[in-house]
XYZ file of C-alpha atoms in Angstrom:
374
model
C 0.025 -0.078 0.043
C 1.099 3.454 -0.772
C -0.087 6.829 0.647
C 0.480 10.122 -0.982
C -0.730 13.444 0.956
C -1.078 16.916 -0.310
C -2.499 20.167 0.968
C -1.199 23.255 3.287
C -2.491 24.044 6.806
C -4.384 27.013 5.590
C -5.136 25.925 2.087
C -8.403 24.970 0.448
C -8.110 21.462 1.452
C -5.974 18.216 2.428
C -5.895 15.312 -0.012
C -4.659 11.624 0.056
C -4.328 8.998 -2.232
C -4.182 5.335 -0.947
C -2.924 2.656 -3.699
C -3.007 -1.060 -3.135
C -6.055 -1.575 -1.164
C -7.879 -4.876 -2.186
C -11.466 -4.697 -3.296
C -14.441 -5.515 -0.777
C -12.956 -3.916 2.222
C -15.877 -2.313 3.877
C -15.179 1.378 4.899
C -16.747 2.892 7.917
C -16.543 6.615 7.212
C -18.009 7.641 10.629
C -15.215 5.537 12.396
C -12.870 7.495 10.399
C -14.570 10.556 11.376
C -14.570 9.929 15.089
C -10.682 9.228 14.941
C -10.524 12.689 13.090
C -12.483 14.219 15.995
C -10.061 12.596 18.562
C -7.048 14.133 16.874
C -8.348 17.361 17.437
C -9.247 16.733 21.123
C -7.221 16.503 24.403
C -6.331 18.945 27.072
C -4.032 21.801 26.053
C -5.138 22.258 22.512
C -5.318 25.675 20.943
C -8.031 27.635 19.135
C -7.643 26.116 15.583
C -9.410 23.009 16.742
C -12.442 25.295 17.456
C -12.590 26.466 13.834
C -12.232 22.954 12.183
C -14.374 20.141 12.308
C -12.515 17.502 10.171
C -14.582 15.078 8.151
C -13.367 12.765 5.381
C -14.942 12.979 1.976
C -14.045 9.911 -0.281
C -13.754 10.960 -3.765
C -12.928 7.721 -5.670
C -12.250 3.976 -5.249
C -15.327 3.188 -2.927
C -18.808 2.156 -3.973
C -21.705 1.379 -1.457
C -18.955 1.409 1.050
C -16.915 -1.067 -0.308
C -13.413 -0.582 -1.914
C -13.217 -1.358 -5.606
C -9.448 -2.282 -5.913
C -8.562 1.079 -7.647
C -6.832 4.017 -5.816
C -8.842 5.305 -3.140
C -8.717 9.172 -3.075
C -10.164 11.320 -0.169
C -10.108 15.198 1.029
C -10.361 16.917 4.184
C -11.835 20.638 3.723
C -9.784 23.321 5.677
C -12.864 25.372 7.119
C -10.366 28.019 8.135
C -9.313 28.599 4.392
C -12.015 31.255 4.174
C -10.416 33.433 6.741
C -6.829 32.950 4.905
C -8.082 33.116 1.145
C -6.796 36.585 0.769
C -3.326 35.345 1.599
C -3.206 31.739 0.243
C -5.320 31.585 -2.863
C -3.623 29.562 -5.652
C -5.284 31.823 -8.214
C -3.566 34.874 -6.769
C -3.367 36.438 -3.337
C -1.603 39.079 -1.316
C 1.582 37.367 -0.273
C 3.003 40.589 1.388
C 0.710 39.830 4.318
C 1.005 37.027 6.822
C 4.498 36.804 6.163
C 7.074 35.051 8.427
C 10.514 35.870 8.615
C 11.328 35.817 12.322
C 12.240 32.054 12.186
C 11.078 29.891 14.863
C 13.451 27.521 16.712
C 12.556 23.816 16.460
C 10.634 24.516 13.272
C 11.162 23.780 9.570
C 11.193 27.536 8.919
C 14.724 28.348 8.448
C 16.259 25.355 6.946
C 13.109 25.025 4.653
C 13.703 28.592 3.599
C 17.223 27.853 2.512
C 16.356 24.578 0.862
C 13.528 25.703 -1.143
C 14.884 29.248 -1.990
C 12.093 31.150 -0.284
C 12.103 34.487 1.528
C 8.811 33.915 3.429
C 8.673 30.876 5.879
C 4.809 30.640 5.125
C 5.717 28.980 1.898
C 7.439 26.184 4.367
C 5.547 25.906 7.345
C 2.125 25.444 5.769
C 3.133 22.249 4.561
C 5.402 21.361 7.470
C 2.485 21.965 9.835
C 1.119 19.160 11.882
C -2.165 19.761 10.207
C -0.881 17.458 7.469
C -1.544 14.530 10.044
C -5.316 14.834 9.430
C -4.565 12.845 6.164
C -2.676 10.286 7.853
C -5.403 9.748 10.505
C -7.800 9.114 7.810
C -5.702 6.831 5.767
C -4.659 5.108 9.051
C -8.398 4.449 9.844
C -8.892 2.688 6.576
C -5.443 0.693 7.358
C -7.034 -0.259 10.843
C -10.289 -1.436 9.106
C -8.144 -3.689 6.920
C -6.131 -4.988 9.772
C -9.254 -5.841 12.043
C -10.599 -8.012 9.177
C -7.533 -10.131 10.060
C -8.008 -9.801 13.871
C -5.211 -7.549 14.213
C -5.764 -4.555 16.463
C -4.049 -1.266 17.464
C -4.438 1.117 20.546
C -2.467 3.324 22.815
C -2.393 5.886 25.526
C -0.267 8.895 26.915
C 2.205 7.527 29.398
C 3.814 10.919 30.225
C 3.305 14.504 30.020
C 6.282 16.900 30.536
C 8.048 14.524 32.924
C 4.806 13.449 34.786
C 4.878 9.704 34.089
C 2.273 6.911 34.659
C 4.578 3.834 35.831
C 1.656 1.281 35.870
C 1.275 -1.347 33.307
C -2.019 -2.180 31.512
C -3.618 -4.913 29.594
C -4.542 -4.320 25.910
C -8.394 -4.163 26.782
C -7.926 -1.281 29.086
C -6.104 1.016 26.556
C -9.084 2.259 24.733
C -10.707 3.562 27.910
C -7.962 6.218 27.784
C -9.722 8.190 24.869
C -12.377 9.092 27.460
C -10.036 10.899 29.665
C -8.832 14.482 28.980
C -5.263 13.525 28.451
C -5.630 10.084 27.105
C -4.013 8.859 30.337
C -5.177 5.908 32.347
C -4.260 6.905 35.923
C -6.409 9.719 37.143
C -4.075 10.946 39.977
C -1.108 11.219 37.281
C -3.591 12.831 34.671
C -4.358 15.532 37.179
C -0.979 16.378 37.960
C -0.156 16.660 34.103
C -3.157 18.773 33.613
C -1.922 21.098 36.474
C 1.400 21.082 34.721
C -0.121 22.058 31.564
C -2.084 25.099 33.105
C 1.162 26.263 34.461
C 2.928 26.329 31.289
C 0.060 27.963 29.554
C 0.315 30.683 32.158
C 4.165 31.090 31.159
C 3.524 31.026 27.430
C 5.435 27.726 27.191
C 4.818 24.225 25.852
C 4.897 20.615 26.878
C 5.680 17.135 25.277
C 5.263 13.497 26.234
C 5.675 9.811 25.807
C 2.831 7.883 23.943
C 2.827 3.919 24.109
C 1.206 2.206 21.001
C 0.491 -1.442 20.899
C -0.495 -4.028 18.336
C -2.315 -7.058 19.289
C -3.194 -10.197 17.180
C -0.400 -10.008 14.687
C 0.867 -13.383 13.712
C 4.572 -14.269 13.814
C 6.847 -13.762 10.671
C 5.968 -10.365 9.342
C 8.775 -8.175 8.505
C 12.294 -10.003 7.465
C 15.898 -10.566 8.795
C 17.025 -10.982 5.251
C 17.162 -7.215 4.336
C 17.640 -4.518 6.567
C 14.953 -2.355 4.616
C 12.527 -5.065 5.572
C 13.037 -5.330 9.330
C 9.828 -4.788 10.851
C 10.916 -2.598 13.788
C 12.864 -0.391 11.233
C 9.703 0.064 9.385
C 7.587 0.848 12.559
C 10.180 3.171 14.029
C 10.478 4.920 10.630
C 6.640 5.495 10.641
C 6.649 6.737 14.056
C 9.630 9.314 13.616
C 7.762 10.459 10.321
C 5.207 12.090 12.783
C 5.947 15.909 13.474
C 7.676 16.365 16.879
C 8.523 12.780 17.460
C 12.191 12.777 18.528
C 12.764 9.373 19.983
C 11.223 5.726 19.632
C 11.702 2.372 21.483
C 10.431 -1.071 21.155
C 9.946 -3.176 24.157
C 12.311 -2.437 26.903
C 14.259 0.148 24.407
C 16.756 2.188 26.025
C 16.502 0.287 29.246
C 18.015 -2.776 27.417
C 21.334 -0.711 27.544
C 21.643 -0.836 31.331
C 20.750 -4.596 32.062
C 22.472 -7.957 31.838
C 21.220 -10.167 29.116
C 19.625 -12.613 31.275
C 17.189 -9.596 32.362
C 16.407 -8.764 28.802
C 15.954 -11.698 26.574
C 12.466 -13.539 26.595
C 12.916 -17.189 27.509
C 10.942 -19.459 25.013
C 8.443 -22.433 26.189
C 6.568 -24.853 24.364
C 3.359 -26.232 25.299
C 1.703 -27.134 22.020
C 2.476 -23.700 20.836
C 5.915 -21.536 21.233
C 5.383 -19.085 24.121
C 7.504 -16.429 25.765
C 7.256 -16.139 29.544
C 7.861 -12.136 29.168
C 7.694 -9.665 26.349
C 10.738 -7.496 26.814
C 11.383 -7.713 22.892
C 8.063 -5.868 22.287
C 6.632 -8.310 19.955
C 9.771 -8.092 17.399
C 12.798 -10.284 17.296
C 15.144 -10.224 14.383
C 13.282 -7.838 12.620
C 10.068 -9.910 12.462
C 6.824 -10.302 14.405
C 7.055 -13.053 16.876
C 3.266 -13.392 17.726
C 3.481 -11.416 21.098
C 2.037 -7.896 21.568
C 4.039 -5.220 19.668
C 4.930 -2.497 22.088
C 6.396 0.828 20.780
C 6.865 4.071 22.737
C 7.572 7.527 21.127
C 8.839 10.679 22.851
C 7.150 13.932 21.513
C 9.178 17.107 21.970
C 7.270 20.375 23.199
C 5.726 22.200 20.562
C 8.222 24.768 19.152
C 5.608 27.626 18.822
C 5.874 29.409 21.988
C 3.568 32.460 22.845
C 6.586 34.018 24.357
C 8.990 33.680 21.231
C 12.523 32.326 21.743
C 15.405 34.417 20.579
C 16.112 34.016 16.710
C 17.265 35.867 13.621
C 15.056 37.843 10.919
C 15.778 36.034 7.932
C 15.523 39.185 5.743
C 17.501 41.607 8.030
C 19.845 39.019 9.676
C 19.196 41.064 12.946
C 18.294 39.596 16.402
C 14.438 38.911 16.604
C 11.818 37.265 18.762
C 10.345 34.171 16.849
C 7.060 34.736 15.148
C 4.026 33.436 16.755
C 1.383 31.301 15.116
C -1.889 29.883 16.719
C -0.655 26.876 18.637
C -1.344 24.523 21.424
C 0.286 24.201 24.861
C 0.288 20.298 24.441
C -0.879 18.084 21.564
C 0.135 14.619 23.023
C -3.598 13.237 22.602
C -3.310 14.340 18.821
C 0.156 12.593 18.685
C -1.352 9.554 20.191
C -4.063 9.285 17.589
C -1.614 10.129 14.664
C 0.863 7.548 15.757
C -1.840 4.779 15.900
C -2.857 5.695 12.519
C 0.826 5.990 11.074
C 1.733 2.566 12.679
C -1.374 1.155 11.267
C -0.690 2.159 7.841
C 2.722 0.985 7.416
C 1.736 -2.243 9.198
C -1.050 -2.867 6.693
C 1.602 -2.164 3.968
C 3.854 -4.925 5.601
C 0.915 -7.446 5.788
C -0.307 -6.813 2.353
C 3.024 -7.181 0.792
C 3.309 -10.745 2.307
C -0.200 -11.996 1.769
C -0.999 -10.301 -1.606
C -4.686 -10.768 -2.808
C -6.779 -8.571 -4.995
C -9.833 -8.907 -2.705
C -10.334 -9.309 0.922
C -11.544 -12.983 0.474
C -8.037 -13.826 -0.831
C -6.329 -11.832 1.870
C -8.310 -13.257 4.765
C -7.751 -16.955 3.536
C -3.843 -16.366 3.140
C -3.719 -14.996 6.660
C -5.660 -18.027 7.956
C -3.371 -20.313 6.564
C -0.468 -18.837 8.358
C 1.089 -20.751 11.304
């Protein structure tokens, strides 16, 4: 499967095209819209979320709720475009207004201006914006529905916000209830402390990041490969996670903790009781670049949002003089949005890995081939 995205943050719409979907996959549009709404939710979000009410419009590739096997294209309209039309219209607009030249540390502004020969960071930041992730949530929603037909499920929760961490362990079935909480956290006391921290940062004009845990249940063993480094499942999943804006670190299973432990405390002992079993899951469901049948456990670290209301010291790109970074409408914390986006990004690349191994032009073939795997 392949996903191509297009669109600017304040442009007319965001657009996605998915290639490689088999026919006869039933698409639940309202489920996708619920995920889009979740991407816009969460404690610490900014005013942009009050303007947009994202909904997917499928343009091709689906008839009567079933995929046709042809490319599936869709759009998500930017309601805010009407407020930005005079500055963003492709037919012609006033580019002298809404310029950004006081480049923001931590953003794509400066590097993008140099790379693409621009004098206005607006021409970079509109595409670099996390607004692009709405397309990936929509595409990921379709991928989740594909995987669910095979009994593969994806969920997650927010584990930490600005250093305030939930140290508890949870079963997969508990994870979905996190979506009912303001910060997608599962421990109420930890969440309350994290919300107070966000309130304090908002008063200071500052921002917060966090750690998100994503889990995959039901994937059979053998997906990915040890034969080519490009096909290692952990490399593919980590690459997908790192492609999400503001993600700066990813680990699977014990992750970085492995480096401080002896091997006897890291590697999962194997047993046989009619099936091969592991007593623990420190590997996070992946060994040798392949799924081993256990739950896949991935954690991603999100940096604080780089647009601060009290802008950081920077330089004006045009004058080269010291300045204060430009301010765009922004969030204090977007860890809930990141959780939804990460679920979606992982779902899409995992669906691609599964479809490459199984093949199949229609869902009947796909499910039959998955059922034949040991």
